[in-house]
Coordinates of C-alpha atoms and ligand atoms in Angstrom, one line a residue:
M1203 CA -35.5 70.2 -6.3
R1204 CA -36.0 69.3 -9.9
N1205 CA -33.2 66.7 -10.1
L1206 CA -33.6 65.1 -6.7
V1207 CA -35.6 61.9 -6.5
L1208 CA -36.4 60.3 -3.1
T1209 CA -36.8 56.6 -2.5
C1210 CA -36.8 54.6 0.8
G1211 CA -36.1 51.5 2.6
S1212 CA -38.7 49.8 4.9
G1213 CA -37.2 51.5 7.9
A1214 CA -38.5 55.0 6.9
E1215 CA -41.4 54.8 4.5
T1216 CA -43.7 57.2 6.3
L1217 CA -41.0 59.8 6.9
A1218 CA -39.8 59.5 3.2
R1219 CA -43.4 60.3 2.1
R1220 CA -43.4 63.4 4.4
I1221 CA -40.1 64.6 3.0
S1222 CA -41.4 64.1 -0.5
Q1223 CA -44.5 66.2 0.2
I1224 CA -42.5 69.0 1.8
S1225 CA -39.7 69.1 -0.7
G1226 CA -41.8 68.5 -3.8
S1227 CA -39.3 65.8 -4.9
P1228 CA -40.9 62.7 -6.3
L1229 CA -40.7 59.4 -4.4
A1230 CA -39.7 56.3 -6.4
E1231 CA -41.5 53.3 -5.1
V1232 CA -39.6 50.2 -4.1
T1233 CA -41.1 46.7 -4.4
R1234 CA -39.6 44.4 -1.7
R1235 CA -40.0 40.8 -0.8
H1236 CA -38.0 37.9 0.8
F1237 CA -37.1 34.8 -1.0
P1238 CA -38.1 31.5 0.8
D1239 CA -34.6 31.3 2.3
G1240 CA -34.8 34.8 3.8
E1241 CA -32.7 36.6 1.2
Q1242 CA -34.1 40.1 0.2
Y1243 CA -35.2 41.3 -3.2
V1244 CA -35.8 44.9 -4.2
R1245 CA -36.9 46.6 -7.3
V1246 CA -37.1 50.4 -7.7
C1247 CA -39.7 51.9 -10.0
G1248 CA -39.2 55.5 -11.1
D1249 CA -37.2 57.8 -13.4
V1250 CA -33.8 58.3 -11.7
K1251 CA -31.5 58.4 -14.7
G1252 CA -29.1 61.3 -14.4
K1253 CA -30.6 62.4 -11.1
D1254 CA -29.5 62.6 -7.5
V1255 CA -31.3 59.9 -5.5
A1256 CA -31.8 60.3 -1.8
I1257 CA -32.5 56.9 -0.2
V1258 CA -34.2 57.4 3.2
Q1259 CA -33.6 54.5 5.6
S1260 CA -33.7 54.4 9.4
F1261 CA -31.7 51.5 11.0
A1262 CA -33.8 50.7 14.0
F1263 CA -34.6 47.3 15.4
S1264 CA -33.1 45.2 12.6
P1265 CA -30.1 47.2 11.4
D1266 CA -28.3 44.4 9.7
R1267 CA -31.3 43.5 7.5
L1268 CA -32.0 47.2 6.8
L1269 CA -28.4 47.8 5.8
V1270 CA -28.5 45.0 3.3
E1271 CA -31.9 46.4 2.0
Y1272 CA -30.3 49.9 1.7
S1273 CA -27.3 48.4 -0.2
L1274 CA -29.6 46.6 -2.6
I1275 CA -31.6 49.8 -3.3
A1276 CA -28.3 51.8 -3.8
D1277 CA -27.1 49.3 -6.3
A1278 CA -30.5 49.3 -8.0
V1279 CA -30.5 53.0 -8.6
R1280 CA -26.9 53.0 -9.7
G1281 CA -27.9 50.3 -12.2
M1282 CA -30.7 52.6 -13.4
G1283 CA -28.1 55.4 -14.2
C1284 CA -28.6 57.8 -11.3
R1285 CA -26.0 60.6 -10.9
R1286 CA -25.4 60.4 -7.1
V1287 CA -26.6 58.3 -4.2
I1288 CA -27.3 60.3 -1.0
G1289 CA -27.9 58.2 2.1
V1290 CA -30.4 59.8 4.4
F1291 CA -30.4 58.0 7.7
P1292 CA -32.7 59.7 10.3
Y1293 CA -31.5 57.1 12.8
L1294 CA -28.0 55.7 12.3
A1295 CA -27.3 52.4 14.1
Y1296 CA -24.1 51.0 15.7
A1297 CA -22.9 54.5 16.7
R1298 CA -22.6 53.7 20.4
Q1299 CA -19.8 51.2 19.9
D1300 CA -17.3 53.9 19.1
E1301 CA -14.4 52.3 20.8
R1302 CA -12.8 48.9 21.4
F1303 CA -13.7 48.8 25.0
S1304 CA -12.2 45.4 25.5
E1305 CA -9.6 43.4 23.5
G1306 CA -11.2 41.5 20.6
E1307 CA -14.1 43.8 20.1
A1308 CA -15.1 45.4 16.8
L1309 CA -15.2 49.2 16.3
S1310 CA -18.8 48.9 15.1
A1311 CA -19.4 52.6 14.4
K1312 CA -16.7 52.7 11.8
V1313 CA -17.5 49.2 10.4
F1314 CA -21.1 50.4 9.8
A1315 CA -19.9 53.5 8.1
R1316 CA -17.5 51.5 5.8
L1317 CA -20.4 49.3 4.7
I1318 CA -22.5 52.3 3.9
E1319 CA -19.7 53.8 1.8
A1320 CA -19.0 50.4 0.1
S1321 CA -22.7 50.4 -1.0
G1322 CA -21.8 53.2 -3.4
T1323 CA -23.0 56.1 -1.2
D1324 CA -21.7 59.6 -2.2
A1325 CA -22.9 61.6 0.8
V1326 CA -24.7 61.0 4.1
Y1327 CA -27.3 62.9 6.1
T1328 CA -28.3 61.9 9.6
V1329 CA -29.9 63.4 12.7
D1330 CA -28.4 63.6 16.2
M1331 CA -25.9 60.9 15.6
H1332 CA -24.5 59.4 18.9
L1333 CA -21.2 61.2 18.9
H1334 CA -19.2 60.6 22.0
R1335 CA -15.7 59.5 21.5
F1336 CA -15.8 60.7 18.0
Q1337 CA -16.3 64.5 18.1
T1338 CA -17.8 64.9 14.6
I1339 CA -19.4 62.7 12.0
T1340 CA -16.5 63.4 9.6
E1341 CA -14.3 61.3 11.9
V1342 CA -16.5 58.4 11.2
F1343 CA -17.3 58.7 7.5
R1344 CA -14.8 59.2 4.7
I1345 CA -17.5 60.7 2.4
P1346 CA -19.3 64.1 2.9
A1347 CA -21.5 63.6 5.9
T1348 CA -23.9 66.0 7.7
N1349 CA -25.2 65.6 11.2
L1350 CA -28.4 67.6 11.7
S1351 CA -30.0 68.2 15.1
A1352 CA -33.6 67.9 16.0
M1353 CA -32.9 69.4 19.5
P1354 CA -34.0 73.0 18.6
L1355 CA -37.3 71.7 17.2
L1356 CA -37.9 69.4 20.2
A1357 CA -37.1 72.3 22.6
E1358 CA -39.7 74.6 20.8
N1359 CA -42.2 71.8 21.1
Y1360 CA -41.5 71.6 24.9
L1361 CA -41.9 75.4 25.2
Q1362 CA -45.4 75.2 23.8
R1363 CA -46.5 72.8 26.5
A1364 CA -44.2 73.8 29.3
P1365 CA -45.4 75.2 32.6
D1366 CA -44.4 78.7 33.5
G1367 CA -41.3 79.3 35.4
R1368 CA -37.8 77.8 35.5
V1369 CA -37.0 74.3 34.3
L1370 CA -34.0 72.2 35.2
V1371 CA -32.5 70.7 32.0
V1372 CA -30.8 67.4 32.9
G1373 CA -28.3 65.4 30.8
P1374 CA -27.8 61.8 32.1
D1375 CA -24.1 61.5 31.1
S1376 CA -21.2 63.5 29.7
E1377 CA -22.0 62.9 26.1
S1378 CA -25.5 64.4 26.6
S1379 CA -24.0 67.8 27.2
Q1380 CA -24.0 68.6 23.5
W1381 CA -27.8 68.0 23.3
V1382 CA -28.4 69.8 26.6
K1383 CA -26.6 72.8 25.2
A1384 CA -28.7 72.8 22.1
V1385 CA -31.9 72.6 24.1
A1386 CA -30.7 75.4 26.6
E1387 CA -30.3 77.7 23.6
V1388 CA -34.0 77.6 23.1
I1389 CA -35.3 77.1 26.7
P1390 CA -34.1 79.6 29.3
S1391 CA -33.0 77.1 31.9
V1392 CA -30.6 75.9 34.5
C1393 CA -28.6 72.9 33.3
T1394 CA -26.9 70.0 35.0
I1395 CA -25.0 67.0 33.6
L1396 CA -25.0 63.8 35.6
E1397 CA -22.6 60.9 35.7
K1398 CA -23.7 57.6 34.3
E1399 CA -22.1 54.2 34.8
R1400 CA -23.3 51.4 32.6
L1401 CA -23.4 48.1 34.5
G1402 CA -24.9 46.1 31.6
D1403 CA -27.2 46.3 28.6
R1404 CA -30.2 46.9 30.9
E1405 CA -28.6 48.4 34.0
V1406 CA -27.2 51.8 34.6
R1407 CA -26.2 53.8 37.7
V1408 CA -26.7 57.6 37.7
S1409 CA -25.2 60.0 40.2
G1410 CA -24.8 63.7 40.6
I1411 CA -28.2 65.1 41.6
S1412 CA -27.8 67.4 44.5
G1413 CA -28.8 70.8 45.9
S1414 CA -32.1 72.6 45.4
M1415 CA -34.3 71.6 42.6
C1416 CA -36.8 73.4 40.3
S1417 CA -40.4 72.2 40.4
A1418 CA -40.0 71.1 36.8
A1419 CA -37.2 69.2 35.0
L1420 CA -36.6 68.1 31.5
I1421 CA -34.3 65.1 30.9
V1422 CA -32.5 65.4 27.5
D1423 CA -30.8 62.6 25.6
D1424 CA -30.2 61.4 22.1
M1425 CA -32.2 58.2 22.4
I1426 CA -34.3 55.9 24.6
S1427 CA -33.7 52.2 24.1
T1428 CA -34.7 50.2 27.2
G1429 CA -35.5 53.4 29.0
K1430 CA -33.3 52.5 32.0
T1431 CA -31.1 55.7 31.6
I1432 CA -34.1 58.0 31.7
L1433 CA -35.9 56.0 34.4
E1434 CA -32.9 56.2 36.8
V1435 CA -32.7 60.0 36.3
L1436 CA -36.5 60.3 36.7
K1437 CA -36.5 58.3 40.0
K1438 CA -33.7 60.5 41.4
L1439 CA -35.4 63.7 40.4
K1440 CA -38.7 62.6 41.8
K1441 CA -37.0 61.6 45.1
S1442 CA -35.4 65.1 45.2
G1443 CA -38.9 66.6 45.1
V1444 CA -39.3 67.6 41.5
E1445 CA -43.0 67.6 40.7
R1446 CA -43.0 67.5 36.9
V1447 CA -40.5 65.6 34.8
D1448 CA -40.6 65.5 31.0
A1449 CA -38.2 63.7 28.7
L1450 CA -36.9 65.0 25.4
V1451 CA -35.1 62.6 23.0
T1452 CA -34.6 62.5 19.3
H1453 CA -34.6 58.7 18.7
S1454 CA -37.3 56.6 20.4
L1455 CA -36.4 52.9 20.1
L1456 CA -38.5 52.2 23.2
V1457 CA -37.8 48.5 23.5
E1458 CA -39.1 46.1 26.1
G1459 CA -42.1 48.2 27.3
A1460 CA -39.9 51.3 28.0
Y1461 CA -42.7 53.8 27.5
S1462 CA -45.0 52.2 30.0
K1463 CA -42.1 51.8 32.5
L1464 CA -41.4 55.6 32.2
K1465 CA -45.0 56.5 32.6
E1466 CA -45.3 54.2 35.7
G1467 CA -42.2 55.9 37.0
G1468 CA -43.9 59.3 36.8
M1469 CA -42.7 60.8 33.5
N1470 CA -45.1 63.6 32.6
S1471 CA -44.6 63.4 28.8
L1472 CA -42.1 62.2 26.2
I1473 CA -41.2 64.8 23.5
T1474 CA -39.7 62.9 20.6
T1475 CA -39.4 62.7 16.8
D1476 CA -40.2 60.4 13.9
T1477 CA -36.6 59.4 13.0
I1478 CA -37.9 56.0 14.2
E1479 CA -41.6 55.5 13.5
N1480 CA -43.4 55.6 16.9
E1481 CA -46.8 56.6 18.2
H1482 CA -45.4 59.2 20.6
A1483 CA -43.6 61.4 18.0
S1484 CA -44.9 65.0 18.2
V1485 CA -42.0 66.5 16.0
S1486 CA -41.3 65.4 12.5
V1487 CA -37.7 65.7 11.2
A1488 CA -39.1 65.8 7.6
P1489 CA -38.8 69.7 7.3
L1490 CA -35.3 69.6 8.8
L1491 CA -34.1 67.1 6.2
A1492 CA -36.0 68.7 3.3
D1493 CA -34.5 72.1 4.2
A1494 CA -31.0 70.5 4.4
F1495 CA -31.3 69.2 0.8
M1496 CA -32.4 72.6 -0.4
R1497 CA -29.4 74.3 1.2
D1498 CA -26.9 71.7 0.1
S1499 CA -25.1 72.9 -3.0
A1500 CA -23.9 69.4 -3.6
V1501 CA -27.5 68.3 -4.4
D1502 CA -28.2 68.9 -8.1
R1503 CA -31.2 71.2 -8.4
Ligands
R5P1458 C1 -26.0 56.2 25.5 O1 -25.1 56.8 26.1 C2 -27.2 57.0 24.9 O2 -27.0 58.3 24.9 C3 -28.4 56.7 25.7 O3 -28.3 57.2 27.0 C4 -28.7 55.2 25.9 O4 -28.5 54.5 24.7 C5 -30.1 54.9 26.4 O5 -30.3 53.6 26.5 P1 -31.3 53.0 27.5 O6 -32.6 53.6 27.2 O7 -31.3 51.5 27.2 O8 -30.8 53.3 28.9

């Protein structure tokens, strides 16, 4: 990719270096600091004139600060005369607020997309975006946008470590059926989709587990935040006599000690990616993203 230059925000430095190594595209370094009052400063160092610049940024943990950082980098490379700005967001934030659930709420998913577009972004790539009430990413963004899936890679990874025999693939809620389907295409399995009721930020109720169980189950979801969703399913599966329960998710936010709580609850293993840097990632999405750039005719090569 001769005319593609990568650069990155502080949310995805390690991943951006991996993508650069795999794709052979150079990585323009970014100097960052904060002014004494908390405002951010960035300076991009590299030759981007006339080139497509892919800015890799994951929006985990402090999405607001990371969005401003992304916008500053996008403006910097525009100022340096780049041809196009491609936003590469392995983890896209604010996607779960995809409806005004109550009067007076913001439609955050669209607001976040509008801010990305307003930063001068020409195209977007992301991975396993939380699509629920919006069916496709193109309903959220007004610019070309691609939603890749890490589910086949995660499923392959599970197969390498899986026990012999049948596995029950479990989705905690209706929106998880898309990810369960993708996993079931790789793993020969019986699938079930449960019902989830969210009672609060840290409280969920899950129902729908019944009948005879396999000895092994795999809980599939797009993300773990507090871990409550997976934990509730895990508890129910264990109570039903399932011996081995693994969890497979793309985005591991793992806040408030979620991983320890899941291990204490009897989770055998967590199979996850590096869309958000975390010590449990066994699958990198770097090849997936590098490959997508190579196949995208819109990227100037
Ligand atoms: C929401 O429906 C998502 O797909 C996840 O199930 C949810 O965000 C997980 O959050 P937590 O780990 O806090 O239950």
